[in-house]
Coordinates of C-alpha atoms in Angstrom, one line a residue:
Chain A
X26 CA 0.0 0.0 0.0
X27 CA 1.3 3.4 -0.9
X28 CA 0.4 6.6 0.9
X29 CA 1.8 10.1 1.2
X30 CA 5.0 10.5 3.2
X31 CA 5.2 14.0 4.6
X32 CA 8.4 15.8 5.3
X33 CA 9.1 16.8 8.9
X34 CA 10.4 20.2 10.1
X35 CA 13.2 19.5 12.5
X36 CA 15.8 20.5 14.8
X37 CA 17.0 16.9 15.0
X38 CA 17.8 16.4 11.3
X39 CA 21.0 18.3 11.3
X40 CA 22.3 16.1 14.1
X41 CA 21.0 13.0 12.5
X42 CA 22.8 13.4 9.2
X43 CA 24.7 10.4 8.1
X44 CA 28.3 9.9 9.1
X45 CA 29.4 10.5 5.6
X46 CA 27.8 14.0 5.6
X47 CA 29.6 14.8 8.8
X48 CA 32.8 13.5 7.3
X49 CA 32.1 15.8 4.4
X50 CA 31.7 18.7 6.7
X51 CA 34.9 17.9 8.4
X52 CA 36.9 17.6 5.2
X53 CA 35.3 20.7 3.8
X54 CA 36.0 22.7 7.0
X55 CA 39.6 21.4 6.9
X56 CA 40.1 22.9 3.4
X57 CA 38.0 26.0 3.8
X58 CA 39.4 26.8 7.2
X59 CA 36.2 27.1 9.2
X60 CA 37.6 29.6 11.7
X61 CA 36.5 33.0 12.9
X62 CA 39.4 34.8 11.4
X63 CA 38.9 38.2 9.8
X64 CA 37.8 37.9 6.2
X65 CA 37.0 34.3 6.5
X66 CA 34.7 33.4 3.7
X67 CA 33.3 30.6 5.9
X68 CA 31.5 33.3 7.9
X69 CA 29.1 33.7 5.1
X70 CA 28.4 30.0 5.1
X71 CA 25.3 28.8 7.0
X72 CA 27.2 25.8 8.4
X73 CA 29.7 28.2 10.1
X74 CA 27.2 30.9 10.9
X75 CA 28.0 31.1 14.6
X76 CA 31.7 31.4 14.0
X77 CA 32.5 28.4 16.2
X78 CA 32.2 25.7 13.6
X79 CA 29.3 24.2 15.4
X80 CA 26.3 23.1 13.4
X81 CA 23.5 25.7 13.0
X82 CA 20.7 25.5 15.5
X83 CA 18.0 26.8 13.2
X84 CA 15.2 24.4 12.2
X85 CA 14.8 23.7 8.5
X86 CA 13.3 20.9 6.5
X87 CA 16.0 18.9 4.7
X88 CA 13.8 18.7 1.7
X89 CA 10.2 19.5 0.6
X90 CA 9.2 16.0 -0.5
X91 CA 10.0 12.6 1.1
X92 CA 7.9 10.8 -1.6
X93 CA 5.3 8.2 -0.9
X94 CA 5.0 5.9 2.1
X95 CA 4.9 2.2 1.5
X96 CA 3.2 -0.3 3.8
X97 CA 4.3 -3.9 3.2
X98 CA 3.5 -7.3 4.5
X99 CA 2.4 -7.3 8.1
X100 CA 1.8 -3.5 8.0
X101 CA 5.5 -2.7 8.0
X102 CA 6.6 0.7 7.0
X103 CA 9.1 0.0 4.2
X104 CA 10.6 3.5 4.3
X105 CA 11.4 3.3 8.0
X106 CA 15.1 2.6 7.6
X107 CA 15.8 5.5 5.3
X108 CA 18.5 7.9 6.5
X109 CA 17.5 11.5 7.0
X110 CA 19.7 13.3 4.5
X111 CA 19.4 15.6 1.6
X112 CA 19.4 14.1 -1.9
X113 CA 22.7 13.4 -3.6
X114 CA 25.0 13.1 -0.6
X115 CA 27.6 10.4 -0.1
X116 CA 28.5 9.9 -3.8
X117 CA 32.2 9.4 -3.8
X118 CA 32.4 5.7 -4.7
X119 CA 35.8 4.2 -5.4
X120 CA 36.3 3.2 -9.0
X121 CA 36.3 -0.5 -9.4
X122 CA 39.4 -2.3 -10.8
X123 CA 37.6 -3.1 -14.0
X124 CA 37.3 0.7 -14.6
X125 CA 40.8 1.6 -13.4
X126 CA 42.4 -0.6 -16.0
X127 CA 41.1 1.8 -18.7
X128 CA 40.8 5.0 -16.7
X129 CA 44.6 5.5 -16.4
X130 CA 45.0 5.1 -20.1
X131 CA 42.1 7.4 -20.8
X132 CA 43.6 10.3 -18.9
X133 CA 47.3 9.7 -19.5
X134 CA 47.1 8.5 -23.1
X135 CA 46.9 5.0 -24.6
X136 CA 50.6 4.4 -24.5
X137 CA 51.2 5.7 -21.0
X138 CA 49.5 2.8 -19.2
X139 CA 51.0 1.9 -15.8
X140 CA 52.4 -1.6 -15.9
X141 CA 52.0 -2.1 -12.1
X142 CA 48.2 -2.0 -12.5
X143 CA 48.0 -5.4 -14.1
X144 CA 49.1 -7.1 -10.8
X145 CA 47.1 -4.9 -8.5
X146 CA 43.6 -6.3 -8.9
X147 CA 43.3 -7.6 -5.4
X148 CA 44.4 -4.3 -3.9
X149 CA 41.6 -2.5 -5.7
X150 CA 38.9 -5.0 -4.8
X151 CA 38.7 -7.1 -7.9
X152 CA 36.0 -9.7 -7.1
X153 CA 35.9 -13.5 -7.5
X154 CA 34.1 -15.1 -10.4
X155 CA 30.3 -14.5 -10.3
X156 CA 30.7 -12.1 -7.4
X157 CA 30.6 -8.4 -6.9
X158 CA 32.5 -6.3 -4.4
X159 CA 32.2 -2.6 -3.6
X160 CA 35.8 -1.4 -3.6
X161 CA 36.9 0.2 -0.3
X162 CA 39.7 2.7 -0.1
X163 CA 42.4 1.9 2.4
X164 CA 46.0 2.9 3.2
X165 CA 47.2 0.0 1.1
X166 CA 45.0 0.9 -1.9
X167 CA 46.0 4.6 -1.6
X168 CA 49.7 3.8 -1.5
X169 CA 49.3 1.5 -4.4
X170 CA 47.3 4.1 -6.3
X171 CA 50.2 6.5 -5.9
X172 CA 52.7 3.9 -7.1
X173 CA 50.5 3.2 -10.1
X174 CA 50.1 6.9 -10.8
X175 CA 53.8 7.5 -10.5
X176 CA 54.5 4.7 -12.9
X177 CA 52.1 6.2 -15.4
X178 CA 53.4 9.7 -14.9
X179 CA 57.0 8.6 -15.4
X180 CA 55.9 7.4 -18.8
X181 CA 53.9 10.6 -19.4
X182 CA 56.9 12.8 -18.7
X183 CA 59.3 10.7 -20.6
X184 CA 61.4 9.4 -17.7
X185 CA 60.8 5.8 -18.8
X186 CA 59.7 4.1 -21.9
X187 CA 56.0 3.6 -22.4
X188 CA 54.0 1.1 -24.4
X189 CA 55.5 2.5 -27.6
X190 CA 58.8 1.2 -26.6
X191 CA 60.5 4.5 -26.1
X192 CA 60.5 7.4 -23.7
X193 CA 58.2 10.0 -25.2
X194 CA 57.7 12.8 -22.7
X195 CA 57.0 16.3 -23.9
X196 CA 60.0 18.6 -24.1
X197 CA 58.5 20.9 -21.5
X198 CA 59.1 18.3 -18.8
X199 CA 62.8 18.6 -19.4
X200 CA 62.7 22.0 -17.7
X201 CA 62.4 22.1 -13.9
X202 CA 59.0 23.4 -12.7
X203 CA 58.6 26.8 -11.2
X204 CA 55.5 28.3 -9.6
X205 CA 54.0 29.5 -12.9
X206 CA 54.7 26.5 -15.0
X207 CA 53.6 24.2 -12.3
X208 CA 50.4 26.1 -11.9
X209 CA 49.6 25.7 -15.5
X210 CA 50.4 22.1 -15.6
X211 CA 48.6 21.3 -12.3
X212 CA 45.5 22.9 -13.5
X213 CA 45.6 21.0 -16.8
X214 CA 46.2 17.7 -15.0
X215 CA 43.4 18.3 -12.6
X216 CA 41.0 19.1 -15.3
X217 CA 42.1 16.1 -17.3
X218 CA 42.2 13.6 -14.4
X219 CA 39.2 14.8 -12.4
X220 CA 37.0 16.1 -15.2
X221 CA 36.7 19.4 -13.4
X222 CA 38.6 22.6 -12.7
X223 CA 40.5 22.5 -9.4
X224 CA 40.1 24.9 -6.6
X225 CA 43.0 27.1 -5.5
X226 CA 44.0 25.0 -2.5
X227 CA 44.2 21.9 -4.7
X228 CA 46.4 23.7 -7.2
X229 CA 48.6 25.0 -4.5
X230 CA 49.1 21.4 -3.1
X231 CA 50.2 20.2 -6.5
X232 CA 52.5 23.2 -7.1
X233 CA 54.1 22.5 -3.7
X234 CA 54.9 19.0 -4.8
X235 CA 56.4 20.2 -8.1
X236 CA 58.3 23.2 -6.8
X237 CA 59.2 22.4 -3.2
X238 CA 58.8 18.8 -2.0
X239 CA 60.3 17.2 -5.1
X240 CA 63.6 19.1 -5.3
X241 CA 65.5 16.3 -3.8
X242 CA 64.8 12.6 -3.6
X243 CA 66.4 9.8 -1.6
X244 CA 67.0 6.5 -3.5
X245 CA 68.6 3.6 -1.7
X246 CA 69.8 6.0 1.1
X247 CA 71.4 8.5 -1.2
X248 CA 69.8 12.0 -1.5
X249 CA 70.3 13.8 -4.8
X250 CA 68.7 16.6 -6.8
X251 CA 65.7 15.3 -8.6
X252 CA 65.7 15.5 -12.4
X253 CA 63.1 17.9 -13.8
X254 CA 61.0 15.2 -15.5
X255 CA 60.8 13.2 -12.3
X256 CA 59.7 16.3 -10.4
X257 CA 56.9 16.7 -12.9
X258 CA 56.1 13.0 -12.5
X259 CA 55.8 13.4 -8.7
X260 CA 53.4 16.3 -9.1
X261 CA 51.4 14.5 -11.8
X262 CA 51.1 11.5 -9.5
X263 CA 49.8 13.6 -6.6
X264 CA 46.9 14.7 -8.8
X265 CA 46.4 11.3 -10.3
X266 CA 46.1 9.6 -6.9
X267 CA 43.5 12.0 -5.5
X268 CA 39.9 11.1 -5.1
X269 CA 39.0 13.3 -8.0
X270 CA 40.4 10.5 -10.2
X271 CA 40.0 7.5 -7.9
X272 CA 36.3 8.1 -7.1
X273 CA 33.3 8.6 -9.4
Chain B
X21 CA 60.4 -0.4 -14.2
X22 CA 59.7 -1.3 -10.7
X23 CA 58.9 1.7 -8.6
X24 CA 58.5 -0.4 -5.5
X25 CA 62.1 -1.6 -5.5
X26 CA 63.4 1.9 -4.8
X27 CA 61.9 3.6 -1.8
X28 CA 61.8 7.4 -2.2
X29 CA 60.9 9.8 0.6
X30 CA 58.4 11.4 -1.7
X31 CA 56.7 8.1 -2.1
X32 CA 55.6 8.5 1.5
X33 CA 55.0 12.2 1.5
X34 CA 53.1 12.6 -1.8
X35 CA 50.2 10.2 -1.0
X36 CA 49.5 12.3 2.1
X37 CA 49.4 15.4 -0.1
X38 CA 47.2 13.5 -2.5
X39 CA 44.9 12.5 0.3
X40 CA 44.6 16.2 1.2
X41 CA 43.8 17.0 -2.3
X42 CA 41.4 14.1 -2.3
X43 CA 39.5 15.4 0.7
X44 CA 39.0 18.7 -1.0
X45 CA 37.9 17.0 -4.2
X46 CA 35.6 14.7 -2.3
X47 CA 34.1 17.6 -0.4
X48 CA 33.4 19.5 -3.6
X49 CA 31.9 16.7 -5.6
X50 CA 30.0 14.9 -2.9
X51 CA 28.1 18.0 -1.6
X52 CA 24.4 18.0 -2.5
X53 CA 24.4 21.7 -3.0
X54 CA 26.7 21.1 -6.0
X55 CA 26.9 24.1 -8.1
X56 CA 30.0 26.2 -7.7
X57 CA 31.8 28.5 -10.1
X58 CA 34.0 25.8 -11.5
X59 CA 31.0 23.6 -12.1
X60 CA 30.0 26.1 -14.8
X61 CA 32.3 24.1 -17.0
X62 CA 29.6 22.2 -18.6
X63 CA 31.9 20.0 -20.6
X64 CA 33.6 18.9 -17.4
X65 CA 30.2 18.2 -15.9
X66 CA 29.2 16.1 -18.8
X67 CA 32.4 14.1 -18.6
X68 CA 31.8 13.4 -14.9
X69 CA 28.3 12.4 -15.7
X70 CA 29.4 10.1 -18.5
X71 CA 32.0 8.5 -16.2
X72 CA 29.6 8.0 -13.4
X73 CA 26.9 6.4 -15.6
X74 CA 29.3 4.1 -17.4
X75 CA 31.2 2.9 -14.3
X76 CA 28.0 2.5 -12.2
X77 CA 26.2 0.5 -14.9
X78 CA 29.0 -1.5 -16.6
X79 CA 32.0 -1.0 -14.4
X80 CA 34.1 0.4 -17.2
X81 CA 35.3 3.8 -18.5
X82 CA 32.9 5.8 -20.6
X83 CA 33.3 5.5 -24.3
X84 CA 34.6 8.5 -26.2
X85 CA 31.1 9.0 -27.7
X86 CA 29.6 9.1 -24.2
X87 CA 32.3 11.4 -22.9
X88 CA 31.6 13.8 -25.7
X89 CA 27.8 13.5 -25.5
X90 CA 25.8 16.6 -24.8
X91 CA 23.5 14.5 -22.7
X92 CA 25.3 11.4 -21.3
X93 CA 22.1 10.2 -19.6
X94 CA 20.7 9.5 -23.0
X95 CA 23.2 6.7 -23.2
X96 CA 21.7 4.8 -20.2
X97 CA 19.5 2.5 -22.2
X98 CA 22.3 1.4 -24.5
X99 CA 24.5 0.5 -21.5
X100 CA 21.6 -1.4 -20.0
X101 CA 21.5 -3.5 -23.1
X102 CA 25.2 -4.4 -23.1
X103 CA 26.8 -7.7 -22.1
X104 CA 29.0 -5.8 -19.6
X105 CA 25.9 -4.7 -17.8
X106 CA 24.4 -8.2 -17.8
X107 CA 27.5 -9.6 -16.3
X108 CA 28.0 -6.9 -13.7
X109 CA 24.4 -6.7 -12.5
X110 CA 24.2 -10.5 -12.3
X111 CA 27.2 -10.5 -10.1
X112 CA 25.7 -7.8 -8.0
X113 CA 22.5 -9.7 -7.6
X114 CA 24.4 -12.8 -6.6
X115 CA 26.4 -10.9 -4.0
X116 CA 23.2 -9.4 -2.5
X117 CA 21.3 -12.7 -2.5
X118 CA 24.0 -14.8 -0.9
X119 CA 26.4 -14.4 1.9
X120 CA 29.4 -15.7 0.0
X121 CA 30.2 -17.1 -3.5
X122 CA 29.0 -20.6 -4.0
X123 CA 31.6 -23.4 -3.5
X124 CA 30.6 -24.8 -6.9
X125 CA 29.4 -22.6 -9.8
X126 CA 25.9 -24.1 -9.8
X127 CA 25.3 -23.0 -6.3
X128 CA 25.4 -19.4 -7.6
X129 CA 22.0 -20.1 -9.3
X130 CA 20.9 -16.5 -8.8
X131 CA 23.9 -15.3 -10.9
X132 CA 23.1 -17.5 -13.8
X133 CA 19.4 -17.0 -13.9
X134 CA 19.7 -13.2 -13.3
X135 CA 22.0 -13.0 -16.3
X136 CA 19.6 -15.1 -18.4
X137 CA 16.6 -12.9 -17.4
X138 CA 18.6 -9.7 -18.3
X139 CA 19.9 -11.1 -21.6
X140 CA 16.5 -12.1 -22.7
X141 CA 14.6 -9.0 -21.5
X142 CA 12.4 -11.1 -19.2
X143 CA 10.3 -9.7 -16.4
X144 CA 12.2 -9.6 -13.1
X145 CA 9.6 -11.9 -11.5
X146 CA 10.9 -14.6 -13.8
X147 CA 14.0 -14.8 -11.6
X148 CA 11.8 -16.2 -8.9
X149 CA 8.7 -17.6 -10.7
X150 CA 9.9 -18.5 -14.1
X151 CA 9.8 -22.1 -15.4
X152 CA 13.6 -22.8 -15.3
X153 CA 16.2 -25.1 -13.9
X154 CA 19.7 -24.0 -13.1
X155 CA 22.2 -26.9 -12.8
X156 CA 25.5 -28.1 -14.1
X157 CA 25.5 -30.4 -17.2
X158 CA 27.6 -33.6 -17.6
X159 CA 30.7 -31.5 -18.3
X160 CA 30.2 -29.3 -15.3
X161 CA 29.0 -26.3 -17.2
X162 CA 26.1 -24.5 -15.6
X163 CA 23.1 -24.2 -17.8
X164 CA 19.7 -22.5 -17.5
X165 CA 17.1 -24.8 -19.1
X166 CA 13.3 -24.6 -19.5
X167 CA 11.6 -26.7 -16.9
X168 CA 7.8 -26.6 -16.5
X169 CA 8.2 -27.6 -12.9
X170 CA 10.7 -24.8 -12.3
X171 CA 10.2 -21.9 -9.8
X172 CA 12.9 -19.4 -10.7
X173 CA 16.0 -21.0 -9.2
X174 CA 14.2 -22.0 -6.0
X175 CA 13.7 -25.6 -7.1
X176 CA 17.1 -26.1 -8.7
X177 CA 18.9 -28.9 -6.9
X178 CA 22.2 -27.1 -6.2
X179 CA 20.4 -24.1 -4.6
X180 CA 18.0 -26.4 -2.7
X181 CA 20.9 -28.3 -1.2
X182 CA 22.9 -25.1 -0.4
X183 CA 20.1 -23.6 1.6
X184 CA 18.4 -26.8 3.0
X185 CA 19.7 -25.9 6.5
X186 CA 20.4 -28.1 9.4
X187 CA 17.2 -27.9 11.4
X188 CA 16.8 -31.1 13.5
X189 CA 13.4 -32.1 12.1
X190 CA 14.2 -31.2 8.5
X191 CA 12.2 -27.9 8.5
X192 CA 13.8 -25.7 5.9
X193 CA 14.2 -22.5 7.9
X194 CA 17.2 -21.5 5.9
X195 CA 15.4 -21.9 2.6
X196 CA 12.4 -19.9 3.9
X197 CA 14.6 -17.1 5.0
X198 CA 16.6 -17.0 1.8
X199 CA 13.5 -16.9 -0.4
X200 CA 12.2 -13.9 1.6
X201 CA 15.6 -12.3 1.6
X202 CA 16.1 -12.6 -2.1
X203 CA 12.6 -11.4 -3.0
X204 CA 11.7 -8.7 -0.6
X205 CA 15.0 -7.9 1.1
X206 CA 14.2 -9.3 4.5
X207 CA 17.3 -9.0 6.7
X208 CA 17.5 -11.1 9.9
X209 CA 20.4 -12.0 12.1
X210 CA 20.7 -15.4 13.7
X211 CA 21.5 -14.7 17.3
X212 CA 21.9 -18.1 19.0
X213 CA 24.7 -20.4 18.1
X214 CA 25.9 -21.3 21.6
X215 CA 26.9 -24.9 22.0
X216 CA 24.3 -25.8 24.5
X217 CA 21.5 -23.7 23.1
X218 CA 18.2 -25.4 22.5
X219 CA 17.7 -25.0 18.8
X220 CA 14.7 -27.4 18.6
X221 CA 11.3 -26.1 17.9
X222 CA 10.8 -25.8 21.7
X223 CA 13.8 -23.5 22.0
X224 CA 12.7 -21.4 19.0
X225 CA 9.4 -20.9 20.7
X226 CA 11.1 -19.5 23.8
X227 CA 12.1 -15.9 24.6
X228 CA 13.2 -13.5 21.9
X229 CA 13.6 -16.4 19.4
X230 CA 9.8 -16.6 19.0
X231 CA 9.7 -13.1 17.4
X232 CA 11.5 -14.2 14.2
X233 CA 10.4 -17.8 14.3
X234 CA 6.7 -17.6 15.1
X235 CA 5.4 -14.1 15.6
X236 CA 6.1 -11.7 12.8
X237 CA 4.7 -11.7 9.3
X238 CA 7.9 -13.5 8.2
X239 CA 7.7 -16.1 11.0
X240 CA 10.4 -18.4 9.8
X241 CA 9.1 -21.7 11.1
X242 CA 5.6 -21.0 9.8
X243 CA 6.8 -20.0 6.3
X244 CA 9.2 -23.0 6.3
X245 CA 6.2 -25.2 7.3
X246 CA 4.7 -25.1 3.8
X247 CA 8.0 -26.0 2.1
X248 CA 9.2 -29.5 1.5
X249 CA 11.1 -31.2 4.3
X250 CA 14.7 -32.3 4.3
X251 CA 15.4 -35.9 5.0
X252 CA 18.8 -37.4 5.5
X253 CA 19.4 -41.2 5.4
X254 CA 22.0 -43.2 7.2
X255 CA 24.5 -42.7 4.3
X256 CA 24.0 -38.9 4.4
X257 CA 22.0 -38.7 1.2
X258 CA 19.6 -35.8 1.3
X259 CA 16.1 -35.9 -0.2
X260 CA 13.1 -33.5 0.0
X261 CA 9.6 -34.7 0.9
X262 CA 6.8 -32.5 -0.4
X263 CA 4.5 -30.7 2.0
X264 CA 0.9 -32.0 1.8
X265 CA -0.7 -30.3 4.8
X266 CA -2.8 -27.8 2.9
X267 CA -3.0 -24.1 3.2
X268 CA -1.5 -22.3 6.2
X269 CA -1.9 -18.7 7.3
X270 CA 1.5 -17.0 6.8
X271 CA 2.9 -13.7 5.6
X272 CA 0.6 -11.8 7.9
X273 CA -2.6 -13.6 7.0
X274 CA -2.3 -15.0 3.5
X275 CA -3.5 -18.6 3.0
X276 CA -0.6 -20.4 1.2
X277 CA -0.1 -24.1 0.5
X278 CA 3.3 -24.5 -1.1
X279 CA 6.5 -22.8 -2.3
X280 CA 4.9 -21.6 -5.5
X281 CA 2.1 -19.9 -3.5
X282 CA 4.7 -18.3 -1.2
X283 CA 6.7 -17.0 -4.1
X284 CA 3.6 -15.7 -5.9
X285 CA 2.5 -13.9 -2.7
X286 CA 5.8 -12.3 -2.2
X287 CA 6.0 -11.2 -5.9
X288 CA 2.6 -9.6 -5.6
X289 CA 3.4 -7.7 -2.5
X290 CA 4.4 -4.0 -2.2
X291 CA 7.6 -5.2 -0.7
X292 CA 8.7 -6.8 -3.9
X293 CA 8.5 -3.7 -6.1
X294 CA 10.0 -1.6 -3.3
X295 CA 12.9 -4.0 -2.9
X296 CA 13.5 -4.2 -6.7
X297 CA 13.9 -0.5 -6.7
X298 CA 16.0 -0.4 -3.6
X299 CA 18.3 -3.0 -5.1
X300 CA 18.5 -0.9 -8.3
X301 CA 19.3 2.2 -6.2
X302 CA 22.0 0.4 -4.3
X303 CA 23.6 -0.8 -7.5
X304 CA 23.7 2.7 -8.9
X305 CA 24.6 4.7 -5.7
X306 CA 26.4 2.1 -3.6
X307 CA 23.9 2.7 -0.8
X308 CA 20.1 2.7 -0.2
X309 CA 18.0 5.7 -0.9
X310 CA 17.6 8.4 1.8
X311 CA 14.5 10.2 2.7
X312 CA 14.9 13.1 0.3
X313 CA 15.5 10.6 -2.5
X314 CA 12.1 9.0 -1.9
X315 CA 10.5 10.7 -5.0
X316 CA 13.1 9.0 -7.2
X317 CA 12.2 5.7 -5.7
X318 CA 8.5 6.4 -6.3
X319 CA 9.2 7.0 -10.0
X320 CA 11.2 3.8 -10.1
X321 CA 8.4 1.8 -8.5
X322 CA 5.9 3.1 -11.0
X323 CA 8.1 2.2 -13.9
X324 CA 8.9 -1.2 -12.5
X325 CA 5.2 -2.1 -11.9
X326 CA 4.4 -0.9 -15.4
X327 CA 7.3 -2.4 -17.4
X328 CA 8.2 -5.4 -15.2
X329 CA 11.9 -5.4 -16.0
X330 CA 14.7 -4.5 -13.7
X331 CA 16.2 -2.5 -16.5
X332 CA 13.2 -0.2 -16.3
X333 CA 13.8 0.4 -12.6
X334 CA 17.5 1.1 -13.2
X335 CA 16.8 3.4 -16.1
X336 CA 14.6 5.7 -14.1
X337 CA 17.2 6.1 -11.4
X338 CA 20.2 6.6 -13.7
X339 CA 18.3 9.1 -15.9
X340 CA 17.1 11.2 -13.0
X341 CA 18.9 14.6 -13.0
X342 CA 20.0 13.9 -9.4
X343 CA 22.1 11.0 -10.5
X344 CA 24.7 13.2 -12.2
X345 CA 24.7 16.0 -9.7

């Protein structure tokens, strides 16, 4: 039996939002800096309206329409277990291995396909025959994702040979990155890998890898200056192993 | 080249940076409010939509055509007709209908029959009511064959043996639960497995056990009571003895005499359509619908009741504007 399911006005809904929404708030606050500092754009945000970072205390309906109510066998309310949350939250699913095997080649180019990926199915949740498994991100999968990305980016920047059999990086990667060139490249990579333009904080994080963090590298205990193309590869990998690429 | 053989300090630092970037990315894309200045890039929005649709439906990258499409959601029906979708959704169904993969392929009857139903455009009810048998042939290859005595996969021998259960008197409680779980999404947790617990019918009548076994609409013992009984001989051979006791009042007051009546009653319930759409939503979103997504489920249920196929349910959800936001 189907009847009307009326939305409720609440003061409890904000507190009852799913853990993923709260996590989203935390991550958003971490990036936006939800503090009471002067000129903080967060002060114009409803979620930071009291300047303390606490959730707002006003009562609002989370949506205008909850849809119909359904009464099932034994008079059970079939909608009773629905979470109280706005539509469209909690969407960042990890890409399955079956997609990753073509996603790297899609964004890096057909010849720049990380060889490490072929042996990483179990790490990225490849299921058994006749079975399905929702991939779950973990420390291991994130670390492996970075290694896979670095492999592909070394091919992209011409440090190592790609599927064509030779190193084919663009000549621009032969010049060490500076703030301006890194900004241009980081923005282009983010747009390509994430299918969206990055925000300033995201670009800055990538520039930092290219210009600061990658100046030197330690290999087998010996620290040396990093070759320009490898510096680009490090920055490229930092973008390619972010959730903008790994999630959909 | 083996990156892993050479440990670089950046290999430790960079993932942390990436994780930080990832948090920002996740925060931007997961928010329901959605629209920001950068999202004005409509081409990028369409790319993300194409990627989401393709991976959610077939588990693979979007094609170049879909990535370049001005309306990626117009490609949903083509993806729903693809072998990649049949394979992926059949696997998903199998993982939702069973706790683990079957030890032998034929035990995964829901995988094989779901794939058959999808490939042949059959109504979703055929998965449970259709005249089929799912079993391995002489060479061990699992086949779906026509069988006038079939009841979806519920009368197929490998499935019957897998879920016959171990009730002392041969009452197929496990079968009863699995039928209701598969068809209407019933979720129960067995709470007593202690060594000395009384698992006989007397023990199941006692205390909190009675709620699941005798009192609710899904009362397991009562539903199992109209199914065949499991019999095991001295050599361990299992056979099933048909129930002949006539109609019993189960499922909250319905008079039902056998497994076919049970399955028909479940298929005719509101629970069945609701569960088909929740299954579809979970496939596409990786979670059940929330309260504000109720209207999408309403449209899904309307389409499913009208068109009967699970593809119709999935199509409504995947084509909803909210799916690409």
